Short mmCIF file of C-alpha atoms in Angstrom, two decimals:
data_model
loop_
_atom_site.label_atom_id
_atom_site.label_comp_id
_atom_site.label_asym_id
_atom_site.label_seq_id
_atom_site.Cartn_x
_atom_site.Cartn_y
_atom_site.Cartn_z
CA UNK A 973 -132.24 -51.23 154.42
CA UNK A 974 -134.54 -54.22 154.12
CA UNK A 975 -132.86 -56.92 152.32
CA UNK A 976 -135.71 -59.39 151.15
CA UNK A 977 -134.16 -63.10 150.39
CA UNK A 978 -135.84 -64.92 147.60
CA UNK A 979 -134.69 -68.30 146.22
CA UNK A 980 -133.12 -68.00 143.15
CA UNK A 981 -135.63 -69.59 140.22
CA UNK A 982 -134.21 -72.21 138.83
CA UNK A 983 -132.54 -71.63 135.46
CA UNK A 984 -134.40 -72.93 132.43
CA UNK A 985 -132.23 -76.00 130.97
CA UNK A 986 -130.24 -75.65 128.01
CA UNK A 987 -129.34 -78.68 125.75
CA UNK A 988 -126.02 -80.57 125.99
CA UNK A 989 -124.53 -79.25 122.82
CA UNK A 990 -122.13 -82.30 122.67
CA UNK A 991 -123.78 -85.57 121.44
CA UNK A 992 -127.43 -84.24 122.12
CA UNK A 993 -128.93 -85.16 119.00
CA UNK A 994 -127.81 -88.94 119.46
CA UNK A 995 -129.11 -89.12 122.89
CA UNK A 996 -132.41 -87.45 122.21
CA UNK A 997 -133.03 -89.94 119.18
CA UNK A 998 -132.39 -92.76 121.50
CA UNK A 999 -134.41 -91.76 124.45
CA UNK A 1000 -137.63 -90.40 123.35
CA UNK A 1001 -138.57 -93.17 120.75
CA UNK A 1002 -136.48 -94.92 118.60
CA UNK A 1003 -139.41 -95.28 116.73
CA UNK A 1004 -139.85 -91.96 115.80
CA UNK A 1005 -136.15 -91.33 114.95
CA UNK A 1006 -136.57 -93.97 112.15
CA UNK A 1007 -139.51 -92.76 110.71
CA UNK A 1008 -137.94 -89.33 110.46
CA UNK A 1009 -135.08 -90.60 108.63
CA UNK A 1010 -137.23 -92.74 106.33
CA UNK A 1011 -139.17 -88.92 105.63
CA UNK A 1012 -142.49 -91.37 106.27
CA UNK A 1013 -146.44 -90.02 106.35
CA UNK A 1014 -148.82 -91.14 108.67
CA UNK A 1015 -149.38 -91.42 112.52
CA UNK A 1016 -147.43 -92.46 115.17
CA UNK A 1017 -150.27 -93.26 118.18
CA UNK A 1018 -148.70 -93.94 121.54
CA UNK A 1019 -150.18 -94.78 124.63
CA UNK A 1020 -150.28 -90.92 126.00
CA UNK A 1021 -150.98 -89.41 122.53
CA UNK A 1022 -150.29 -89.14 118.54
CA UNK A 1023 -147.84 -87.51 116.42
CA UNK A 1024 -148.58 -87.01 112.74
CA UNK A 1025 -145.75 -86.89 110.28
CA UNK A 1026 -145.56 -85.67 106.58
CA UNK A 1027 -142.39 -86.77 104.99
CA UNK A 1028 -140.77 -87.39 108.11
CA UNK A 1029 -141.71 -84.09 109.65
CA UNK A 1030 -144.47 -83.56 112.36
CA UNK A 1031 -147.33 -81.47 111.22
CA UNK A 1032 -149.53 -82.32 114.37
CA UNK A 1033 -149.95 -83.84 117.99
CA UNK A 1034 -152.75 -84.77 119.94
CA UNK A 1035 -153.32 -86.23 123.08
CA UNK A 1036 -156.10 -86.50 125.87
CA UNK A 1037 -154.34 -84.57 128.63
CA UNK A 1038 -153.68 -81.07 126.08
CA UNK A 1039 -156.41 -79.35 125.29
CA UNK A 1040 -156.83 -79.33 121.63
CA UNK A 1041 -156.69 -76.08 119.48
CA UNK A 1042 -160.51 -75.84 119.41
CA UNK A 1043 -160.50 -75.23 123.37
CA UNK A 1044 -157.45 -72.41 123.11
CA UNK A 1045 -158.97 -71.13 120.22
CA UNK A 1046 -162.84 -71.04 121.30
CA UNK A 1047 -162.07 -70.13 125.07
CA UNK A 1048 -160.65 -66.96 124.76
CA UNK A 1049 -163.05 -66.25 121.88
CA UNK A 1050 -160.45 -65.79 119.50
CA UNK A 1051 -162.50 -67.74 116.60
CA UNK A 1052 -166.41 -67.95 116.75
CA UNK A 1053 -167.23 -71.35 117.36
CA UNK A 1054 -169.15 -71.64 113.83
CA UNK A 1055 -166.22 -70.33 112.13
CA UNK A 1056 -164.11 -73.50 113.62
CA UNK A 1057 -166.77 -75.83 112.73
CA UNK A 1058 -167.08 -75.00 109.43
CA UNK A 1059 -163.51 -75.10 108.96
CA UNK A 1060 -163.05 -78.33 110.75
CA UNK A 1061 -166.59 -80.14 108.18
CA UNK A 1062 -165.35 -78.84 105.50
CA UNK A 1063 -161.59 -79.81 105.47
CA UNK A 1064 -160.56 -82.65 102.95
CA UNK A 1065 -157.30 -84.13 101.96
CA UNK A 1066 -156.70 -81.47 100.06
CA UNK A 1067 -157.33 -78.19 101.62
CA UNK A 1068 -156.94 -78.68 105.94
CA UNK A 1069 -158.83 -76.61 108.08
CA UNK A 1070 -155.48 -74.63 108.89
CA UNK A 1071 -156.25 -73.18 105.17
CA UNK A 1072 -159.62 -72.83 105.71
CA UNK A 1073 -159.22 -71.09 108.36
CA UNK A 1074 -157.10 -69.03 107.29
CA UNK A 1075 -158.81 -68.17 103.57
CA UNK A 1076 -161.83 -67.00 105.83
CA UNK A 1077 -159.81 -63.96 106.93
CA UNK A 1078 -161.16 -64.17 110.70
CA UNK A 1079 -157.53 -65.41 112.13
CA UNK A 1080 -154.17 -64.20 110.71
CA UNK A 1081 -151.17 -66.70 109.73
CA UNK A 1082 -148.95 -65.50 113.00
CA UNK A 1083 -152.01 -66.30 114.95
CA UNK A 1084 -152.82 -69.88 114.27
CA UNK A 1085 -149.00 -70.53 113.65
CA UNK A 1086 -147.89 -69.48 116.65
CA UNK A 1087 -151.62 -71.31 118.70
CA UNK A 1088 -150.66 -74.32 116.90
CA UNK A 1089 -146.98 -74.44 117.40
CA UNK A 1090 -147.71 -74.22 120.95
CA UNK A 1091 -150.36 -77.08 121.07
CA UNK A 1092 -148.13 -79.60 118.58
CA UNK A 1093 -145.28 -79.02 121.35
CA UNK A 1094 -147.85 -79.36 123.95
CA UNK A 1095 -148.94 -82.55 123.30
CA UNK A 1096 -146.13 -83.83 121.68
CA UNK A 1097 -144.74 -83.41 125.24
CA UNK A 1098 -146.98 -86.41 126.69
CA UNK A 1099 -147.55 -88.22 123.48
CA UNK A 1100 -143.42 -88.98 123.96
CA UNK A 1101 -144.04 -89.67 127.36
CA UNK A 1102 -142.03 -92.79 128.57
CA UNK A 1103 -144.87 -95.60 128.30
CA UNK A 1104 -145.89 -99.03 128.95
CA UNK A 1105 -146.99 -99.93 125.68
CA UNK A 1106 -145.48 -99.87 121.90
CA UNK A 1107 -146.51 -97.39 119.66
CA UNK A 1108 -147.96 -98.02 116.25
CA UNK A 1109 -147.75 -96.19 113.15
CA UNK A 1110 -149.90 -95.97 110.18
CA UNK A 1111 -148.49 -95.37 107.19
CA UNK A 1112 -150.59 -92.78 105.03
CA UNK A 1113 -153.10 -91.03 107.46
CA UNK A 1114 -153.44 -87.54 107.68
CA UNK A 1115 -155.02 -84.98 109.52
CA UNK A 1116 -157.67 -83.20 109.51
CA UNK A 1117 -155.97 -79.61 110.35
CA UNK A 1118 -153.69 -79.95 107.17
CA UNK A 1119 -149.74 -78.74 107.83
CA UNK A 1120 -149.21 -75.54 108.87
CA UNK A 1121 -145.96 -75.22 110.00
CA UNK A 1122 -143.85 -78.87 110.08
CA UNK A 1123 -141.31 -78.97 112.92
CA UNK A 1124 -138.42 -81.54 112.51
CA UNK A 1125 -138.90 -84.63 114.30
CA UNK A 1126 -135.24 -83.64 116.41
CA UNK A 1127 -136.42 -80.68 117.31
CA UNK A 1128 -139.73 -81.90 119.09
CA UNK A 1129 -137.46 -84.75 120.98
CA UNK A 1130 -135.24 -82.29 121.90
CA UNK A 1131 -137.93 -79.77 123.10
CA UNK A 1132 -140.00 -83.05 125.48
CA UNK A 1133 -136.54 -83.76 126.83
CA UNK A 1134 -135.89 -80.08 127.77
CA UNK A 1135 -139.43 -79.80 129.13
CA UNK A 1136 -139.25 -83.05 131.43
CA UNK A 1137 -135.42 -81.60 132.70
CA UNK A 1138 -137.06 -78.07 133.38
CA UNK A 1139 -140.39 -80.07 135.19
CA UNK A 1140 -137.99 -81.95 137.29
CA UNK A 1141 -135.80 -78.50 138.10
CA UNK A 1142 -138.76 -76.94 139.35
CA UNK A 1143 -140.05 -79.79 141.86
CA UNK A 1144 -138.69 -83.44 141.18
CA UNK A 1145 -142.35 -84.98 142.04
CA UNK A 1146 -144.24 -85.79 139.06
CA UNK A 1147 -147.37 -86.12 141.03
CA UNK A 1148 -149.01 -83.18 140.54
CA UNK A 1149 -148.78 -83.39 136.96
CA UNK A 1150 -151.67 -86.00 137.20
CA UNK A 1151 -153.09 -86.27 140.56
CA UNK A 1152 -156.17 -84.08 141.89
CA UNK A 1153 -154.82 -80.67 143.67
CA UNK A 1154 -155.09 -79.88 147.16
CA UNK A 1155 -154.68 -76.23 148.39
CA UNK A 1156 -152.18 -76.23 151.06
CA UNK A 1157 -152.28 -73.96 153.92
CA UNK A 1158 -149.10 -72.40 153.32
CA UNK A 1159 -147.53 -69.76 157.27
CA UNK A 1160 -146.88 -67.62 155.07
CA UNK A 1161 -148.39 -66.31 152.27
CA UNK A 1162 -146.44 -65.35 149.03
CA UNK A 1163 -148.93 -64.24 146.51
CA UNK A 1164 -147.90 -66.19 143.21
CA UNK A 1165 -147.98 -64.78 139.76
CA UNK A 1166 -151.04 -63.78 138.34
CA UNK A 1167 -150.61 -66.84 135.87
CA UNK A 1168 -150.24 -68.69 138.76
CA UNK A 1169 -153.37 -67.43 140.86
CA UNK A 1170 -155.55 -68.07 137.67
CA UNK A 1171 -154.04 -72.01 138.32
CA UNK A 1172 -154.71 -72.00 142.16
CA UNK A 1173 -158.04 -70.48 142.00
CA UNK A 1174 -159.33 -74.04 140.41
CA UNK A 1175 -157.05 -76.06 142.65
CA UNK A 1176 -160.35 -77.87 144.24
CA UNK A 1177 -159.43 -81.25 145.84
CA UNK A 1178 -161.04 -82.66 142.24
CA UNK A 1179 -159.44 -81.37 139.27
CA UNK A 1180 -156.03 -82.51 138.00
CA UNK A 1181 -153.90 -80.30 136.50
CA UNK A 1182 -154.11 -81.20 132.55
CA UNK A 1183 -158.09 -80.43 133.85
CA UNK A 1184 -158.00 -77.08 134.88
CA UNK A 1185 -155.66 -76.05 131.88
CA UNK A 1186 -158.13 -76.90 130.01
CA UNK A 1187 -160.79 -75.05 131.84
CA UNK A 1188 -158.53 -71.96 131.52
CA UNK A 1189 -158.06 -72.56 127.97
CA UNK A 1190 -154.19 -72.88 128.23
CA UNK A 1191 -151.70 -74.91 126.87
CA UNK A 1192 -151.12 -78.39 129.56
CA UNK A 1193 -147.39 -77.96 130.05
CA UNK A 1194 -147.71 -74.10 130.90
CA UNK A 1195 -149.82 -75.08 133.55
CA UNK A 1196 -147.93 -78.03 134.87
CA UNK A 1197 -145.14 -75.39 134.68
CA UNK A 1198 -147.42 -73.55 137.29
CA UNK A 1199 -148.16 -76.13 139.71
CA UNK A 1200 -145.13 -77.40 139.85
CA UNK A 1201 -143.71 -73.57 140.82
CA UNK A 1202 -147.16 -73.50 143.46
CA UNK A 1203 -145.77 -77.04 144.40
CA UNK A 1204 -142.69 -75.71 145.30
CA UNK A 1205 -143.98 -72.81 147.24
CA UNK A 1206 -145.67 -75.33 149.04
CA UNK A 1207 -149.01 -73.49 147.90
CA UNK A 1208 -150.60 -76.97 146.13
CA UNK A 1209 -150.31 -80.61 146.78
CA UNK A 1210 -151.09 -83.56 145.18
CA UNK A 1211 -153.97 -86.65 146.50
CA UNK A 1212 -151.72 -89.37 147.09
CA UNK A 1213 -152.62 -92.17 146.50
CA UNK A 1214 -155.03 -90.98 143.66
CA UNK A 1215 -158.45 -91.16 145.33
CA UNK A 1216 -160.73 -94.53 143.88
CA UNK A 1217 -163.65 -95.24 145.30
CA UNK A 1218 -164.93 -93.56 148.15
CA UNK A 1219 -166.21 -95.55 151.26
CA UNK A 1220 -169.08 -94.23 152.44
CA UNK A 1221 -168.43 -91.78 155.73
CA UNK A 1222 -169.72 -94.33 158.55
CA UNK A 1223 -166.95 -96.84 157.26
CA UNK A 1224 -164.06 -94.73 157.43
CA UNK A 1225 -163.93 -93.84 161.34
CA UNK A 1226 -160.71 -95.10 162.26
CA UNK A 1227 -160.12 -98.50 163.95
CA UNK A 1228 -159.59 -98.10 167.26
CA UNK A 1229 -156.64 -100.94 168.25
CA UNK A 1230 -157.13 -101.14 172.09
CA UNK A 1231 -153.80 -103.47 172.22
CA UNK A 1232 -151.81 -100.15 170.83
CA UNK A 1233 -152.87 -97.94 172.70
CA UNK A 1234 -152.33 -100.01 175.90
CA UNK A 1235 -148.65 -100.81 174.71
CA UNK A 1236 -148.74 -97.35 174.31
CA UNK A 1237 -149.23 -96.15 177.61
CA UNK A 1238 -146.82 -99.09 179.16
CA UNK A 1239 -144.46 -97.82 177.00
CA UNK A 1240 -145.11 -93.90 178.29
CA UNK A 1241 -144.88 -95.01 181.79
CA UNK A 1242 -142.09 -96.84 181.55
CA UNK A 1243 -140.31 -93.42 180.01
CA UNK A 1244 -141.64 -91.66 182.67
CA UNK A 1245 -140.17 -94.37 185.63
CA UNK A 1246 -136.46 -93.43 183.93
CA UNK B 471 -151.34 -61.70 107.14
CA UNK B 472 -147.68 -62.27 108.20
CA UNK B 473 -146.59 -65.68 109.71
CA UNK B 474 -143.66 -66.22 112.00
CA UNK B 475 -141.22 -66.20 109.37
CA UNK B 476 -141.96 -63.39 107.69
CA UNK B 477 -142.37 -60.87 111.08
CA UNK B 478 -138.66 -63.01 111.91
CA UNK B 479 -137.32 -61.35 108.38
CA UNK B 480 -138.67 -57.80 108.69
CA UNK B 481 -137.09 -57.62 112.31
CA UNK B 482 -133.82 -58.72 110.32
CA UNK B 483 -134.50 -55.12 107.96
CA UNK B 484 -133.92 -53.10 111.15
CA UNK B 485 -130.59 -51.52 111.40
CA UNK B 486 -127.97 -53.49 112.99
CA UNK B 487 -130.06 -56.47 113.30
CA UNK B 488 -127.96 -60.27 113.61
CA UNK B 489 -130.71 -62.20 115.11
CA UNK B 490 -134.48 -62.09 115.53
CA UNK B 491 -136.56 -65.05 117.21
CA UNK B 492 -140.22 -65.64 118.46
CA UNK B 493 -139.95 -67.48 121.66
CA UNK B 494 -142.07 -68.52 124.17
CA UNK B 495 -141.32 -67.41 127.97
CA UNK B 496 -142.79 -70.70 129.86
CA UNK B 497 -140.75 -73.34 128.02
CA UNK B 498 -138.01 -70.84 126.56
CA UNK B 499 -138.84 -72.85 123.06
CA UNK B 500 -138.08 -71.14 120.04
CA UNK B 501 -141.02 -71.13 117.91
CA UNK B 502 -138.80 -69.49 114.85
CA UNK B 503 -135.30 -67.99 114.64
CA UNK B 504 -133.26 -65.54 112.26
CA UNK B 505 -129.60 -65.13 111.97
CA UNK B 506 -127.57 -65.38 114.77
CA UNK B 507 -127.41 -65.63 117.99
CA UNK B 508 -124.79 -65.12 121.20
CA UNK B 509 -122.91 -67.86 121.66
CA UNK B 510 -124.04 -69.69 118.16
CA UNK B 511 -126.83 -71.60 119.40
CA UNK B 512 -130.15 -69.89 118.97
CA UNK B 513 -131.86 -72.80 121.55
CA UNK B 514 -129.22 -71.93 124.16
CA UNK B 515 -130.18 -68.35 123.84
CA UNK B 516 -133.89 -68.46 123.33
CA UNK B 517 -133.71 -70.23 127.06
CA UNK B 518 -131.72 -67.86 128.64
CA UNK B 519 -133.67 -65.00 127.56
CA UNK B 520 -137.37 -66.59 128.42
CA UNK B 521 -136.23 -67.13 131.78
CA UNK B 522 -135.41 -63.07 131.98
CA UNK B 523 -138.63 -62.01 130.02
CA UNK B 524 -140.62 -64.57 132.95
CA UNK B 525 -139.08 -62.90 135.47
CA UNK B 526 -139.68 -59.26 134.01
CA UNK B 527 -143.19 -60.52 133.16
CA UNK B 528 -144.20 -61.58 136.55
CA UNK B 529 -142.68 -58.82 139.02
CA UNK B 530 -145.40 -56.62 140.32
CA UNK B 531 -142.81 -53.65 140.42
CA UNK B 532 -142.98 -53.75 136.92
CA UNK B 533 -146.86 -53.54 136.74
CA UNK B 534 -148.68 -50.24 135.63
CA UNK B 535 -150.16 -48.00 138.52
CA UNK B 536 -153.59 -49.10 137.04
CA UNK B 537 -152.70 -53.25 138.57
CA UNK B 538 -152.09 -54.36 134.71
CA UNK B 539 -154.16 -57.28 135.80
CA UNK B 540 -155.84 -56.50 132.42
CA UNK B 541 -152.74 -57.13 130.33
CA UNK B 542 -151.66 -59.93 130.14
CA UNK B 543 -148.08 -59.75 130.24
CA UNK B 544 -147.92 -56.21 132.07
CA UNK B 545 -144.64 -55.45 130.52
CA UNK B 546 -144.58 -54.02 126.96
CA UNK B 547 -140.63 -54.28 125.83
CA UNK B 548 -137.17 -55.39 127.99
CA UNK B 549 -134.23 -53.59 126.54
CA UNK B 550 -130.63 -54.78 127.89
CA UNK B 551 -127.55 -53.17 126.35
CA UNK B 552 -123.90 -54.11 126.68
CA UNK B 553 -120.87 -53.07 125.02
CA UNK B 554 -121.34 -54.24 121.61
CA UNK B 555 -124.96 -54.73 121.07
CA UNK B 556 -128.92 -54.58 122.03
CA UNK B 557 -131.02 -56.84 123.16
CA UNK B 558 -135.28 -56.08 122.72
CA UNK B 559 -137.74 -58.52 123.65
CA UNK B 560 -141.18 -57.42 122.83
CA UNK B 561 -144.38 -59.36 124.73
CA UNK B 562 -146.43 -60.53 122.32
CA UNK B 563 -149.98 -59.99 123.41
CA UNK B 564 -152.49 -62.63 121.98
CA UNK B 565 -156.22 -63.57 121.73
CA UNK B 566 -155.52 -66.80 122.59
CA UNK B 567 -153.46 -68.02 125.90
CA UNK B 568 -149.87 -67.73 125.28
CA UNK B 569 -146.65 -66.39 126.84
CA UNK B 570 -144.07 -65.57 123.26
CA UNK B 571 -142.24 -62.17 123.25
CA UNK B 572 -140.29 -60.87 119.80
CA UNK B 573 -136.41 -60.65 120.50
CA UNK B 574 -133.97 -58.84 118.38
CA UNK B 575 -130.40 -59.20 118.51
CA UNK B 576 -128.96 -55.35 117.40
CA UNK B 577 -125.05 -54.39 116.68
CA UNK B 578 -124.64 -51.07 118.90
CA UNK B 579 -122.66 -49.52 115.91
CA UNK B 580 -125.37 -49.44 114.25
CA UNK B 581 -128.57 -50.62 115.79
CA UNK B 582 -131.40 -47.66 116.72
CA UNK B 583 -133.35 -48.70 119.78
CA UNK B 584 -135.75 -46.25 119.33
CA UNK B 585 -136.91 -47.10 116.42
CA UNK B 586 -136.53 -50.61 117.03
CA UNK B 587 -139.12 -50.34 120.11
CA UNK B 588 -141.64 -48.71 117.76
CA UNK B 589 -141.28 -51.62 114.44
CA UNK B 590 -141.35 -54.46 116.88
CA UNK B 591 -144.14 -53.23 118.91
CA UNK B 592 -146.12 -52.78 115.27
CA UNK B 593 -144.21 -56.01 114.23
CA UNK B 594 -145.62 -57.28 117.41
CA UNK B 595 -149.53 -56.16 116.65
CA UNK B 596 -149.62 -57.59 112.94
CA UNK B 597 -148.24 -60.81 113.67
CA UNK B 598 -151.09 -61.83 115.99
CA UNK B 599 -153.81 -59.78 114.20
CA UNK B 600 -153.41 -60.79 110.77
#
């Protein structure tokens, strides 16, 4: 009998019951934990992204490395694009285009609940990313999508915690989450998930990862979920350091140091006199 | 045009049903939950079971003769049993990119996993249709 060995997966963390809450108030933002409590409206803009609250409950999240519910929506041609548009011209403080959308009968309430669930957690997840920079809140601003479904404020710290802990479970370098892919040239050759394989096939040396989920239409921390795994496999690496400015090829032949190489060779011959 | 909520509550009207939740399989995040769950803690739970409905999701044995690459997840239902109850997780299959499967928590005394296969997989089509 042919035994095949495969690493365990990692198991997908589960939240300290004891003294969670308190420790997920205090280390996502403090910020936001006081809003909650004060049940305030408006928007919370940090440096990776922006939560909106009504009365102290998030109805939305944005940021620039999720793709935003018109991309998962339009992709996958779940909407027509003119359908969106409309929705998204016509929407006013009071109707959002989440009712618009959904008075138009061309997307059901589980649906766009369950789209935009997944994209409020998905950028929540780097809008609460540790950062350099205070956030700010307005007081008062809405959005344009309306609430759909509000999530408590806990819930969403307790969710980017869980998220980073499972990221770092799966491979502790954070690199790929940002930097261009490489595809590595793994001996052997473990064919990854199909999820996966959709990931690797736009692994290109150019786009990051927040990049190609948003060329396959999919949710950012799904796919950093993905690399990480291909990561791990040793199937994908990350450009380090981040690539700038490119020097034109002429320029970047290597320096040859004669006084190395000469040390060098003194150095081999005096191994080889031993 | 039911929302999560209201699928969650007509799972509850199957026989035997404690718990129902909506959860997705990448992050094991609980987009909605409905009565109880093993152990008390519905977040604890809807982890442990994404990481099984992952795993079922993306073995090739479980794949369809015909490659399933169409389907995305290959795998309709997961059905684990032990002494005193049933567990069903149903993949939900959407338009849109997503990895959430239905899972209902049934009492054996009482619970019918037939017929539960059959209302969640409807349960299953109506939520993402509308």
């Amino acid at each position: 009998m042919i035994v095949v060995d495969t690493t365990p997966p990692p198991r997908l963390p589960v939240r300290d019951r004891t003294g969670g809450r308190e420790r997920a108030g205090g280390a996502v933002s403090p910020m936001l934990t006081r809003l909650a409590a004060e049940r305030a409206t408006g928007v919370l803009e940090r440096e990776r992204g922006a939560l909106y609250l009504v009365e102290g409950r998030v109805v939305h999240a944005e940021s620039p490395f999720a793709p935003g519910l018109d991309v998962l929506l339009l992709t996958h041609g779940t909407l027509e694009p003119g359908v969106w548009w409309e929705a998204v011209e016509r929407s006013g403080e009071e109707r959002g285009a989440a009712r618009l959308l959904l008075d138009t009968g061309r997307i059901g309430r589980g649906a766009l609940e369950v789209c935009h669930l997944g994209a409020l957690y998905d950028a929540a997840y780097f809008a609460l990313a540790p950062s350099s920079t205070p956030g700010r809140f307005r007081y008062g601003a809405g959005h344009w999508f309306g609430a759909l479904r509000p999530v408590p404020v806990d819930a969403v710290e307790r969710e980017t915690l869980r998220r980073r802990e499972l990221l770092d479970r799966l491979w502790p370098d954070p690199l790929p989450d940002s930097a261009p892919l490489l595809r590595a040239d793994p001996a052997a050759d473990p064919l990854p998930p199909s999820r996966q394989r959709a990931v690797l096939a736009l692994v290109d040396g150019v786009r990051t990862a927040p990049e190609i989920a948003r060329e396959l239409g999919r949710p950012a921390f799904p796919t950093l979920v993905d690399v990480r795994r291909l990561a791990a496999a040793g199937l994908v690496t990350a450009r380090f350091p981040p690539p700038v400015a490119q020097p034109p090829p002429a320029l970047a032949l290597p320096q040859v140091n004669d006084p190395d190489i000469t040390l060098l060779k003194r150095l081999r011959d005096a191994l080889e006199a031993l | 045009m039911p929302g999560i909520d209201e699928c969650l509550l007509e799972a509850m009207r199957l026989p035997g049903a404690r718990g129902a939740a909506l959860v997705d399989w990448t992050s094991g995040l609980a987009l909605g939950s409905v009565g109880e769950f093993p152990g008390g803690d519905h977040e604890a739970a809807a982890a442990e079971t994404a990481e099984v409905a992952r795993l079922t999701a993306e073995q090739r044995a479980f794949t369809p003769d015909d490659g399933g690459e169409g389907a995305d997840p290959p795998v309709e239902d997961l059905i684990i049993s032990n002494r005193d109850s049933y567990h069903v997780l149903r993949f939900v299959p959407t338009s849109f990119d997503s990895s959430v499967f239905l899972h209902v928590w049934l009492a054996r005394s009482d619970g019918n996993l037939a017929l539960a296969r059959i209302r969640l997989g409807e349960m299953a089509g109506r939520l993402v249709l509308g």
